[in-house]
Amino acid sequence: MRRRDPQRQPVAGWLFLTPMLVILGLFLVAPIFMALWVSVSDWTGRGSPFSGDVNFVGLAHYDQLLATEGLARQDFMLSLRNTFYYVLGVVPVQTVLALLLAVIVNQKFLRGRTFFRTAFYFPSVVSSVAISLVFLFLFAGTGAVNRFLSAFGIQGPNWFNDSRGVLHIVGDWIGLWSTSAPPGWLADTRVLNLSLWQWFSGPSVAMSAIMLQVIWTTAGTFMLMFLAALQDLPAEVDEAAMVDGANKWQRFMNVTVPHLRPTILLVVTLGVIGTWQVFDQMYVMTQGGPSKTTLTPAYLSFEQAFTNLNFPRGAAIAFLLFLIIFVLTQLQRWILRDKDAIAQRRAERRQRRDRRRGGPNTPAGEAAIARTTVTEAQS
Amino acid sequence: MSDSIDTKAVGDKDTSAKKMVVYALLVIFALIYILPFIIQLVTAFKTNSDAVNNPLSFIPDPFTTAAWARLLETQFPLWFTNSVIVTLFVTVCRVLFCSMAGYALARLKFYGRDTVFVLLLAIMSVPGIVLLIPKFLVLNSLGMYNTYAALILPLVVDAAGVFIMKQFFEQIPPSIEEAARIDGAGPFRTFWSVVLPMARPALITITILSFQGSWNELGHFIIATNDSGLYTLTRGLASLTSGGLGSGRQYPITMMAGLLMTIPTALVFVLFQRYFTQGANVGAEKG
């Protein structure tokens, strides 16, 4: 009576998949194609984008964003500049901070490690809106941060209303240039709608406050990843290095960091993907201001579509952002291509060990699963 | 706690100087991480002028629950209810649908399974933020804009959740299902009565992930509705900064609102902390 392979069950298989296929198809796959059409059409937001009055305009909207002198390209370039500095600031700092926190919390002699780990991780699970509201208060002109700074005789800026570029300010301090009269060759040379002076502004003070907030929020998540990796560090290797006479710092740089390499690369990759998408903080705190210095592609796309009702341009920006993130992740994969095999072998060894230690129900085992999940999700 | 296993190298002495440095760093970081929440808590019970003039004082003077009373007069309770409704529906559906799909992809053999899995991986790599406008277009075309369905349906399946469940089911030994099959149970019965009960840890992980995801979601709720009666907490609170609720820069109100929104998260976090560990690593793409 039994079939040859009792697990071959096409009817049950497809039935089990149906909810997923319907929902993801309807709200993920179909929207992408629909938006792709809108981005090459002249739809004005009224009626159906598939009705007869809507025309195909080719790459006109992409052209306005990339190749035609005008406000559209200026805004888009500003958003790219802002996000570039944002990513450049947030990713390295949050990675180093996460590693530092993990190393501290991993000290064996420490009392209350669980408490501190919880405290550092907690902001990661709280809504970005709630945290943004708190930071609006902390970084207000007369807020807690400026009060704290004034105790040291420092007069803090009016954070979220300050559009001055950080590099401009630093250059002014060290006498490289004067912000009131920028050097002519910087101010007069224009590349892609912005002067070199604008390109080299660095993040604005307002953007820096958002950067501090995001670093503070996300470091805890990445700390957990580093913590899991640190707990996998084979003690024998560390001992061998110690026998060879290596001191603490040498052991950290030559044993621990190389062991953490796959985790560091993962954290940087996830960081880059996440930071390019920054949106919530701009929506809640600055709406792209002051002087468009916190404008990001994600927020600009939203603003074009829902405030200016220019859906085609908004969709075009979204696709360009997608392209940027895609290219960056591919670039990172290409840079890491040789080391994947090593990481793979290491992961297999770890999994074998975890299985011996009692399977995925141990926290270390769980972390191993989570890591492979993320790795595979990115590949 | 696995980190209580002592893996310290032999002869690796923790000198007291080193301990001092570590404790000093720890205290500094702990203050940086805990103070903002304490300031939030204290400010929620201050008057606005006290909040503005003494942002660093830890004793409200005078102590007042005016912010709480003011919030109750507004749509805030409605937003809270909406958040609860949406989170509840999304979580129940996600647990069911993700485990069904994960089980099929892990255990049932059928033509096209591998293709579906490859597509799933491709979908997971699409950054969520670029889907805002596309999702609005579809909701609008389907006539769902400004309905509860628009808030809930697009969130009820999560590709990462399917992926986690698939990985979990692959680790369960097949012998148990075979036993059920020999006893005459069909695939649905096997799934419901045999496989699901064994998947408890993974189900809790998905539950936590989807609670956290839908309670904190902002982008999707922005594009799914513009009716303040359908706002969830995130959307409603975001409108506070632009003077919604007539709050303007009424800091005690925004702090109180944020506090009330954080309490459920904190409760779930404390109760299920170890499941967050796994969830964090998967959901790490968010900014």
PDB file of C-alpha atoms in Angstrom, chain A residues 2 5-10 12-17 19-21 23-24 26-32 34-35 38 43 45 47 49-50 97 100-101 104-111 113-131 133-138 140 142-144 147-148 214-222 224-225 227 231 235 238-239 242 248 251 270 273-277 279-281 283-285 287 298 301-302 305-306 311 314-315 318-319 321-322 325 360-364 366-367 369-374 376-379, chain B residues 1-14 18-19 22-23 25-26 29-30 32-34 36-37 39-40 43 51-56 97 99-101 103-105 107-113 116-117 120-121 123-142 144 153-160 162-164 167-168 171 174 177 181-182 187-188 191 201 212 215-216 218-219 222-223 233-235 237-238 240-241 249 251 254-255 257-258 261-262 265-266 269 273-282 284-287:
ATOM      1  CA  ARG A   2       2.823   2.443   0.792  1.00  0.00           C
ATOM      2  CA  ASP A   5       8.818   7.526  -1.298  1.00  0.00           C
ATOM      3  CA  PRO A   6       6.319   8.488   1.388  1.00  0.00           C
ATOM      4  CA  GLN A   7       7.780  11.992   1.688  1.00  0.00           C
ATOM      5  CA  ARG A   8       6.920  12.875  -1.914  1.00  0.00           C
ATOM      6  CA  GLN A   9       3.746  14.865  -1.318  1.00  0.00           C
ATOM      7  CA  PRO A  10       3.202  17.554  -3.940  1.00  0.00           C
ATOM      8  CA  ALA A  12       0.460  18.873   0.775  1.00  0.00           C
ATOM      9  CA  GLY A  13       3.700  20.662  -0.112  1.00  0.00           C
ATOM     10  CA  TRP A  14       2.071  23.318  -2.272  1.00  0.00           C
ATOM     11  CA  LEU A  15      -0.834  23.696   0.160  1.00  0.00           C
ATOM     12  CA  PHE A  16       1.596  24.368   2.991  1.00  0.00           C
ATOM     13  CA  LEU A  17       3.334  26.971   0.858  1.00  0.00           C
ATOM     14  CA  PRO A  19      -0.147  31.396   2.384  1.00  0.00           C
ATOM     15  CA  MET A  20       3.492  32.348   1.956  1.00  0.00           C
ATOM     16  CA  LEU A  21       3.283  32.414  -1.840  1.00  0.00           C
ATOM     17  CA  ILE A  23       1.315  37.088   0.676  1.00  0.00           C
ATOM     18  CA  LEU A  24       4.877  37.428  -0.589  1.00  0.00           C
ATOM     19  CA  LEU A  26       1.030  40.028  -3.590  1.00  0.00           C
ATOM     20  CA  PHE A  27       2.961  42.341  -1.269  1.00  0.00           C
ATOM     21  CA  LEU A  28       6.569  41.837  -2.335  1.00  0.00           C
ATOM     22  CA  VAL A  29       6.944  40.526  -5.866  1.00  0.00           C
ATOM     23  CA  ALA A  30       3.985  42.233  -7.542  1.00  0.00           C
ATOM     24  CA  PRO A  31       4.784  45.619  -5.945  1.00  0.00           C
ATOM     25  CA  ILE A  32       8.323  45.505  -7.289  1.00  0.00           C
ATOM     26  CA  MET A  34       4.392  47.620 -10.417  1.00  0.00           C
ATOM     27  CA  ALA A  35       6.862  50.188  -9.087  1.00  0.00           C
ATOM     28  CA  VAL A  38       5.582  53.449 -12.440  1.00  0.00           C
ATOM     29  CA  TRP A  43       1.553  58.455 -13.662  1.00  0.00           C
ATOM     30  CA  GLY A  45      -0.986  59.384  -8.619  1.00  0.00           C
ATOM     31  CA  GLY A  47      -6.496  56.558 -10.949  1.00  0.00           C
ATOM     32  CA  PRO A  49      -1.196  53.405 -13.042  1.00  0.00           C
ATOM     33  CA  PHE A  50      -2.279  50.881 -15.694  1.00  0.00           C
ATOM     34  CA  LEU A  97      32.076  49.880  19.970  1.00  0.00           C
ATOM     35  CA  LEU A 100      34.661  46.699  22.794  1.00  0.00           C
ATOM     36  CA  LEU A 101      31.397  46.076  24.648  1.00  0.00           C
ATOM     37  CA  ILE A 104      34.225  43.924  28.324  1.00  0.00           C
ATOM     38  CA  VAL A 105      31.104  41.848  28.956  1.00  0.00           C
ATOM     39  CA  ASN A 106      33.054  38.669  28.183  1.00  0.00           C
ATOM     40  CA  GLN A 107      35.512  39.198  31.082  1.00  0.00           C
ATOM     41  CA  LYS A 108      35.197  36.127  33.247  1.00  0.00           C
ATOM     42  CA  PHE A 109      35.837  37.835  36.572  1.00  0.00           C
ATOM     43  CA  LEU A 110      33.056  40.350  36.058  1.00  0.00           C
ATOM     44  CA  ARG A 111      30.030  40.310  38.347  1.00  0.00           C
ATOM     45  CA  ARG A 113      27.639  40.343  33.288  1.00  0.00           C
ATOM     46  CA  THR A 114      24.082  39.385  32.358  1.00  0.00           C
ATOM     47  CA  PHE A 115      22.808  42.716  33.638  1.00  0.00           C
ATOM     48  CA  PHE A 116      25.283  44.749  31.611  1.00  0.00           C
ATOM     49  CA  ARG A 117      24.733  42.667  28.497  1.00  0.00           C
ATOM     50  CA  THR A 118      21.010  43.304  28.863  1.00  0.00           C
ATOM     51  CA  ALA A 119      21.542  47.029  29.369  1.00  0.00           C
ATOM     52  CA  PHE A 120      23.700  47.343  26.247  1.00  0.00           C
ATOM     53  CA  TYR A 121      21.324  45.281  24.147  1.00  0.00           C
ATOM     54  CA  PHE A 122      18.042  46.796  25.327  1.00  0.00           C
ATOM     55  CA  PRO A 123      18.025  49.878  23.014  1.00  0.00           C
ATOM     56  CA  SER A 124      18.143  47.514  20.018  1.00  0.00           C
ATOM     57  CA  VAL A 125      14.718  46.099  20.834  1.00  0.00           C
ATOM     58  CA  VAL A 126      13.027  49.419  21.597  1.00  0.00           C
ATOM     59  CA  SER A 127      11.113  51.184  18.820  1.00  0.00           C
ATOM     60  CA  SER A 128      13.193  53.665  16.841  1.00  0.00           C
ATOM     61  CA  VAL A 129      10.344  56.151  17.277  1.00  0.00           C
ATOM     62  CA  ALA A 130      10.472  56.004  21.086  1.00  0.00           C
ATOM     63  CA  ILE A 131      14.252  56.391  21.034  1.00  0.00           C
ATOM     64  CA  LEU A 133      11.662  61.109  20.907  1.00  0.00           C
ATOM     65  CA  VAL A 134      14.106  60.685  23.797  1.00  0.00           C
ATOM     66  CA  PHE A 135      17.049  61.900  21.728  1.00  0.00           C
ATOM     67  CA  LEU A 136      15.100  64.933  20.502  1.00  0.00           C
ATOM     68  CA  PHE A 137      14.853  65.891  24.160  1.00  0.00           C
ATOM     69  CA  LEU A 138      18.437  64.946  25.094  1.00  0.00           C
ATOM     70  CA  ALA A 140      17.636  69.900  22.348  1.00  0.00           C
ATOM     71  CA  THR A 142      18.940  73.496  26.282  1.00  0.00           C
ATOM     72  CA  GLY A 143      18.754  69.713  26.656  1.00  0.00           C
ATOM     73  CA  ALA A 144      20.571  67.268  28.881  1.00  0.00           C
ATOM     74  CA  ARG A 147      23.778  70.950  30.093  1.00  0.00           C
ATOM     75  CA  PHE A 148      26.296  68.200  30.665  1.00  0.00           C
ATOM     76  CA  VAL A 214      22.058  55.082  15.718  1.00  0.00           C
ATOM     77  CA  ILE A 215      25.480  53.945  16.950  1.00  0.00           C
ATOM     78  CA  TRP A 216      24.128  53.878  20.507  1.00  0.00           C
ATOM     79  CA  THR A 217      21.070  51.881  19.413  1.00  0.00           C
ATOM     80  CA  THR A 218      22.617  49.277  17.116  1.00  0.00           C
ATOM     81  CA  ALA A 219      25.926  48.517  18.832  1.00  0.00           C
ATOM     82  CA  GLY A 220      24.150  46.153  21.241  1.00  0.00           C
ATOM     83  CA  THR A 221      22.885  43.908  18.446  1.00  0.00           C
ATOM     84  CA  PHE A 222      26.347  43.517  16.997  1.00  0.00           C
ATOM     85  CA  LEU A 224      25.761  39.894  20.785  1.00  0.00           C
ATOM     86  CA  MET A 225      27.246  38.567  17.544  1.00  0.00           C
ATOM     87  CA  LEU A 227      29.974  37.773  22.121  1.00  0.00           C
ATOM     88  CA  GLN A 231      32.736  32.316  23.331  1.00  0.00           C
ATOM     89  CA  ALA A 235      41.244  28.283  24.484  1.00  0.00           C
ATOM     90  CA  ASP A 238      45.230  31.427  23.181  1.00  0.00           C
ATOM     91  CA  GLU A 239      47.271  29.272  25.558  1.00  0.00           C
ATOM     92  CA  MET A 242      50.763  32.730  25.770  1.00  0.00           C
ATOM     93  CA  LYS A 248      47.494  40.413  26.288  1.00  0.00           C
ATOM     94  CA  ARG A 251      47.105  37.932  21.792  1.00  0.00           C
ATOM     95  CA  LEU A 270      24.972  44.188   7.798  1.00  0.00           C
ATOM     96  CA  ILE A 273      23.078  47.435   4.291  1.00  0.00           C
ATOM     97  CA  GLY A 274      21.262  48.847   7.307  1.00  0.00           C
ATOM     98  CA  THR A 275      22.751  52.326   7.274  1.00  0.00           C
ATOM     99  CA  TRP A 276      22.041  52.992   3.594  1.00  0.00           C
ATOM    100  CA  GLN A 277      18.360  52.403   4.371  1.00  0.00           C
ATOM    101  CA  PHE A 279      14.648  56.424   7.223  1.00  0.00           C
ATOM    102  CA  ASP A 280      12.825  56.296  10.585  1.00  0.00           C
ATOM    103  CA  GLN A 281      15.035  58.854  12.314  1.00  0.00           C
ATOM    104  CA  TYR A 283      10.892  60.851   9.409  1.00  0.00           C
ATOM    105  CA  VAL A 284      10.522  61.381  13.153  1.00  0.00           C
ATOM    106  CA  MET A 285      13.228  63.919  13.950  1.00  0.00           C
ATOM    107  CA  GLN A 287      12.263  65.571   7.922  1.00  0.00           C
ATOM    108  CA  ALA A 298      15.133  56.560   1.473  1.00  0.00           C
ATOM    109  CA  SER A 301      12.078  58.775  -2.173  1.00  0.00           C
ATOM    110  CA  PHE A 302       9.279  58.836   0.394  1.00  0.00           C
ATOM    111  CA  ALA A 305       6.121  60.176  -3.633  1.00  0.00           C
ATOM    112  CA  PHE A 306       3.912  61.083  -0.698  1.00  0.00           C
ATOM    113  CA  PHE A 311       5.422  58.731  -7.557  1.00  0.00           C
ATOM    114  CA  GLY A 314      10.053  58.403  -5.830  1.00  0.00           C
ATOM    115  CA  ALA A 315      10.015  54.905  -7.316  1.00  0.00           C
ATOM    116  CA  ALA A 318      13.962  53.604  -4.553  1.00  0.00           C
ATOM    117  CA  PHE A 319      15.346  51.492  -7.403  1.00  0.00           C
ATOM    118  CA  LEU A 321      18.946  52.921  -3.745  1.00  0.00           C
ATOM    119  CA  PHE A 322      18.318  49.213  -4.263  1.00  0.00           C
ATOM    120  CA  ILE A 325      22.907  48.475  -1.779  1.00  0.00           C
ATOM    121  CA  PRO A 360      21.007  23.776  19.282  1.00  0.00           C
ATOM    122  CA  ASN A 361      19.308  24.282  22.628  1.00  0.00           C
ATOM    123  CA  THR A 362      22.466  25.612  24.217  1.00  0.00           C
ATOM    124  CA  PRO A 363      22.846  29.375  23.768  1.00  0.00           C
ATOM    125  CA  ALA A 364      26.077  28.842  21.848  1.00  0.00           C
ATOM    126  CA  GLU A 366      21.494  28.986  19.005  1.00  0.00           C
ATOM    127  CA  ALA A 367      23.970  31.678  18.175  1.00  0.00           C
ATOM    128  CA  ILE A 369      22.295  28.801  13.945  1.00  0.00           C
ATOM    129  CA  ALA A 370      21.610  32.513  13.934  1.00  0.00           C
ATOM    130  CA  ARG A 371      24.970  33.213  12.405  1.00  0.00           C
ATOM    131  CA  THR A 372      24.517  30.710   9.627  1.00  0.00           C
ATOM    132  CA  THR A 373      21.047  32.135   9.078  1.00  0.00           C
ATOM    133  CA  VAL A 374      22.401  35.611   8.548  1.00  0.00           C
ATOM    134  CA  GLU A 376      23.022  32.384   4.194  1.00  0.00           C
ATOM    135  CA  ALA A 377      20.502  35.162   4.063  1.00  0.00           C
ATOM    136  CA  GLN A 378      23.147  37.455   2.688  1.00  0.00           C
ATOM    137  CA  SER A 379      24.452  34.996   0.123  1.00  0.00           C
TER     138      SER A 379
ATOM    139  CA  MET B   1      24.396  30.716  31.007  1.00  0.00           C
ATOM    140  CA  SER B   2      27.049  29.255  28.779  1.00  0.00           C
ATOM    141  CA  ASP B   3      29.494  32.065  29.476  1.00  0.00           C
ATOM    142  CA  SER B   4      29.834  30.868  33.037  1.00  0.00           C
ATOM    143  CA  ILE B   5      31.888  27.994  31.644  1.00  0.00           C
ATOM    144  CA  ASP B   6      35.412  28.950  32.613  1.00  0.00           C
ATOM    145  CA  THR B   7      37.519  28.997  29.478  1.00  0.00           C
ATOM    146  CA  LYS B   8      40.192  31.198  31.015  1.00  0.00           C
ATOM    147  CA  ALA B   9      43.650  30.180  29.929  1.00  0.00           C
ATOM    148  CA  VAL B  10      45.927  28.582  32.479  1.00  0.00           C
ATOM    149  CA  GLY B  11      48.024  31.098  34.377  1.00  0.00           C
ATOM    150  CA  ASP B  12      46.053  34.008  32.909  1.00  0.00           C
ATOM    151  CA  LYS B  13      45.955  36.262  35.969  1.00  0.00           C
ATOM    152  CA  ASP B  14      43.413  39.027  36.174  1.00  0.00           C
ATOM    153  CA  LYS B  18      43.116  45.465  34.784  1.00  0.00           C
ATOM    154  CA  LYS B  19      39.951  44.874  36.768  1.00  0.00           C
ATOM    155  CA  VAL B  22      37.356  47.147  32.967  1.00  0.00           C
ATOM    156  CA  TYR B  23      35.045  48.238  35.775  1.00  0.00           C
ATOM    157  CA  LEU B  25      34.798  51.354  31.309  1.00  0.00           C
ATOM    158  CA  LEU B  26      31.785  49.329  32.328  1.00  0.00           C
ATOM    159  CA  PHE B  29      29.117  52.657  29.231  1.00  0.00           C
ATOM    160  CA  ALA B  30      26.408  51.554  31.632  1.00  0.00           C
ATOM    161  CA  ILE B  32      25.604  56.080  28.692  1.00  0.00           C
ATOM    162  CA  TYR B  33      23.173  53.232  28.091  1.00  0.00           C
ATOM    163  CA  ILE B  34      20.920  53.567  31.114  1.00  0.00           C
ATOM    164  CA  PRO B  36      18.672  58.172  28.641  1.00  0.00           C
ATOM    165  CA  PHE B  37      15.947  55.812  29.841  1.00  0.00           C
ATOM    166  CA  ILE B  39      15.867  60.759  32.072  1.00  0.00           C
ATOM    167  CA  GLN B  40      12.911  59.682  29.950  1.00  0.00           C
ATOM    168  CA  THR B  43      10.804  63.713  32.548  1.00  0.00           C
ATOM    169  CA  ALA B  51      11.721  69.542  31.901  1.00  0.00           C
ATOM    170  CA  VAL B  52      13.138  72.392  29.819  1.00  0.00           C
ATOM    171  CA  ASN B  53      14.868  74.216  32.679  1.00  0.00           C
ATOM    172  CA  ASN B  54      16.234  71.226  34.613  1.00  0.00           C
ATOM    173  CA  PRO B  55      16.760  68.455  32.052  1.00  0.00           C
ATOM    174  CA  LEU B  56      19.376  66.772  34.231  1.00  0.00           C
ATOM    175  CA  PHE B  97       2.308  30.520   8.032  1.00  0.00           C
ATOM    176  CA  SER B  99       6.100  27.216  10.229  1.00  0.00           C
ATOM    177  CA  MET B 100       3.876  25.721   7.493  1.00  0.00           C
ATOM    178  CA  ALA B 101       6.104  27.031   4.732  1.00  0.00           C
ATOM    179  CA  TYR B 103       8.047  22.610   7.138  1.00  0.00           C
ATOM    180  CA  ALA B 104       7.168  22.158   3.470  1.00  0.00           C
ATOM    181  CA  LEU B 105      10.541  23.495   2.372  1.00  0.00           C
ATOM    182  CA  ARG B 107      10.550  18.079   4.853  1.00  0.00           C
ATOM    183  CA  LEU B 108       7.983  17.574   2.100  1.00  0.00           C
ATOM    184  CA  LYS B 109       9.413  16.575  -1.254  1.00  0.00           C
ATOM    185  CA  PHE B 110       7.784  17.950  -4.356  1.00  0.00           C
ATOM    186  CA  TYR B 111       8.662  19.370  -7.724  1.00  0.00           C
ATOM    187  CA  GLY B 112       9.531  23.082  -7.612  1.00  0.00           C
ATOM    188  CA  ARG B 113      10.532  23.171  -3.959  1.00  0.00           C
ATOM    189  CA  VAL B 116      10.687  28.384  -4.335  1.00  0.00           C
ATOM    190  CA  PHE B 117      13.553  28.341  -1.864  1.00  0.00           C
ATOM    191  CA  LEU B 120      12.746  33.147  -1.076  1.00  0.00           C
ATOM    192  CA  LEU B 121      16.453  33.873  -0.647  1.00  0.00           C
ATOM    193  CA  ILE B 123      13.303  38.141  -1.744  1.00  0.00           C
ATOM    194  CA  MET B 124      15.154  38.252   1.576  1.00  0.00           C
ATOM    195  CA  SER B 125      17.918  40.266  -0.042  1.00  0.00           C
ATOM    196  CA  VAL B 126      15.574  43.072  -1.134  1.00  0.00           C
ATOM    197  CA  PRO B 127      16.044  45.959   1.320  1.00  0.00           C
ATOM    198  CA  GLY B 128      12.735  46.651   3.045  1.00  0.00           C
ATOM    199  CA  ILE B 129      12.869  50.411   2.709  1.00  0.00           C
ATOM    200  CA  VAL B 130      12.758  50.386  -1.105  1.00  0.00           C
ATOM    201  CA  LEU B 131       9.415  48.550  -0.939  1.00  0.00           C
ATOM    202  CA  LEU B 132       7.506  51.407   0.697  1.00  0.00           C
ATOM    203  CA  ILE B 133       6.222  53.014  -2.492  1.00  0.00           C
ATOM    204  CA  PRO B 134       5.653  49.671  -4.260  1.00  0.00           C
ATOM    205  CA  LYS B 135       3.548  48.388  -1.336  1.00  0.00           C
ATOM    206  CA  PHE B 136       1.490  51.550  -1.312  1.00  0.00           C
ATOM    207  CA  LEU B 137       0.795  51.138  -5.031  1.00  0.00           C
ATOM    208  CA  VAL B 138      -0.517  47.607  -4.530  1.00  0.00           C
ATOM    209  CA  LEU B 139      -2.591  48.452  -1.439  1.00  0.00           C
ATOM    210  CA  ASN B 140      -4.093  51.350  -3.334  1.00  0.00           C
ATOM    211  CA  SER B 141      -4.881  49.252  -6.406  1.00  0.00           C
ATOM    212  CA  LEU B 142      -6.515  46.572  -4.280  1.00  0.00           C
ATOM    213  CA  MET B 144      -7.206  48.268   0.786  1.00  0.00           C
ATOM    214  CA  LEU B 153      -1.941  41.452   5.700  1.00  0.00           C
ATOM    215  CA  PRO B 154       1.369  42.544   4.156  1.00  0.00           C
ATOM    216  CA  LEU B 155       3.128  41.691   7.427  1.00  0.00           C
ATOM    217  CA  VAL B 156       1.684  38.222   8.080  1.00  0.00           C
ATOM    218  CA  VAL B 157       4.453  36.356   6.278  1.00  0.00           C
ATOM    219  CA  ASP B 158       8.079  37.145   6.819  1.00  0.00           C
ATOM    220  CA  ALA B 159      10.702  35.568   4.564  1.00  0.00           C
ATOM    221  CA  ALA B 160      13.301  35.466   7.345  1.00  0.00           C
ATOM    222  CA  VAL B 162      10.215  30.990   6.965  1.00  0.00           C
ATOM    223  CA  PHE B 163      13.958  30.601   6.716  1.00  0.00           C
ATOM    224  CA  ILE B 164      14.402  30.124  10.480  1.00  0.00           C
ATOM    225  CA  GLN B 167      16.447  25.452   9.361  1.00  0.00           C
ATOM    226  CA  PHE B 168      14.844  24.241  12.552  1.00  0.00           C
ATOM    227  CA  GLN B 171      17.339  19.378  12.512  1.00  0.00           C
ATOM    228  CA  PRO B 174      12.872  12.194  10.492  1.00  0.00           C
ATOM    229  CA  GLU B 177       7.547  11.643  11.537  1.00  0.00           C
ATOM    230  CA  ARG B 181       3.171   8.097   9.203  1.00  0.00           C
ATOM    231  CA  ILE B 182       3.256   4.374   9.874  1.00  0.00           C
ATOM    232  CA  PRO B 187       0.905  15.172   6.365  1.00  0.00           C
ATOM    233  CA  PHE B 188      -1.407  17.725   8.018  1.00  0.00           C
ATOM    234  CA  PHE B 191       2.559  18.546  11.091  1.00  0.00           C
ATOM    235  CA  PRO B 201      11.862  26.884  20.823  1.00  0.00           C
ATOM    236  CA  GLN B 212       9.134  43.070  18.053  1.00  0.00           C
ATOM    237  CA  TRP B 215       5.171  46.573  17.429  1.00  0.00           C
ATOM    238  CA  ASN B 216       8.143  48.670  16.262  1.00  0.00           C
ATOM    239  CA  LEU B 218       7.010  52.377  11.229  1.00  0.00           C
ATOM    240  CA  GLY B 219       7.541  52.486   7.461  1.00  0.00           C
ATOM    241  CA  ILE B 222       3.128  55.248   7.121  1.00  0.00           C
ATOM    242  CA  ILE B 223       2.233  54.069   3.638  1.00  0.00           C
ATOM    243  CA  LEU B 233       1.691  53.752  18.276  1.00  0.00           C
ATOM    244  CA  THR B 234       4.758  54.251  16.092  1.00  0.00           C
ATOM    245  CA  ARG B 235       2.877  56.281  13.513  1.00  0.00           C
ATOM    246  CA  LEU B 237       3.999  59.048  18.205  1.00  0.00           C
ATOM    247  CA  ALA B 238       5.936  60.097  15.132  1.00  0.00           C
ATOM    248  CA  LEU B 240       3.791  64.070  18.067  1.00  0.00           C
ATOM    249  CA  THR B 241       7.021  65.763  17.005  1.00  0.00           C
ATOM    250  CA  ARG B 249       7.439  70.609  22.184  1.00  0.00           C
ATOM    251  CA  TYR B 251       8.495  67.026  26.366  1.00  0.00           C
ATOM    252  CA  THR B 254       6.403  62.747  24.277  1.00  0.00           C
ATOM    253  CA  MET B 255       8.480  61.071  27.014  1.00  0.00           C
ATOM    254  CA  ALA B 257       4.061  58.336  25.268  1.00  0.00           C
ATOM    255  CA  GLY B 258       7.420  56.769  24.420  1.00  0.00           C
ATOM    256  CA  MET B 261       5.066  52.261  24.178  1.00  0.00           C
ATOM    257  CA  THR B 262       8.309  50.786  25.524  1.00  0.00           C
ATOM    258  CA  THR B 265       8.621  45.619  24.743  1.00  0.00           C
ATOM    259  CA  ALA B 266      10.521  45.686  28.027  1.00  0.00           C
ATOM    260  CA  PHE B 269      12.282  41.330  26.593  1.00  0.00           C
ATOM    261  CA  GLN B 273      15.553  37.400  26.863  1.00  0.00           C
ATOM    262  CA  ARG B 274      17.448  34.427  25.551  1.00  0.00           C
ATOM    263  CA  TYR B 275      15.207  34.131  22.501  1.00  0.00           C
ATOM    264  CA  PHE B 276      15.999  37.725  21.581  1.00  0.00           C
ATOM    265  CA  THR B 277      19.620  36.763  21.096  1.00  0.00           C
ATOM    266  CA  GLN B 278      18.751  34.703  18.089  1.00  0.00           C
ATOM    267  CA  GLY B 279      16.195  37.170  16.806  1.00  0.00           C
ATOM    268  CA  ALA B 280      18.678  40.023  16.955  1.00  0.00           C
ATOM    269  CA  ASN B 281      21.101  38.316  14.673  1.00  0.00           C
ATOM    270  CA  VAL B 282      18.448  37.687  12.054  1.00  0.00           C
ATOM    271  CA  ALA B 284      20.037  42.955  12.229  1.00  0.00           C
ATOM    272  CA  GLU B 285      19.496  44.505   8.794  1.00  0.00           C
ATOM    273  CA  LYS B 286      17.273  47.204  10.211  1.00  0.00           C
ATOM    274  CA  GLY B 287      18.924  50.592  10.680  1.00  0.00           C
TER     275      GLY B 287
END
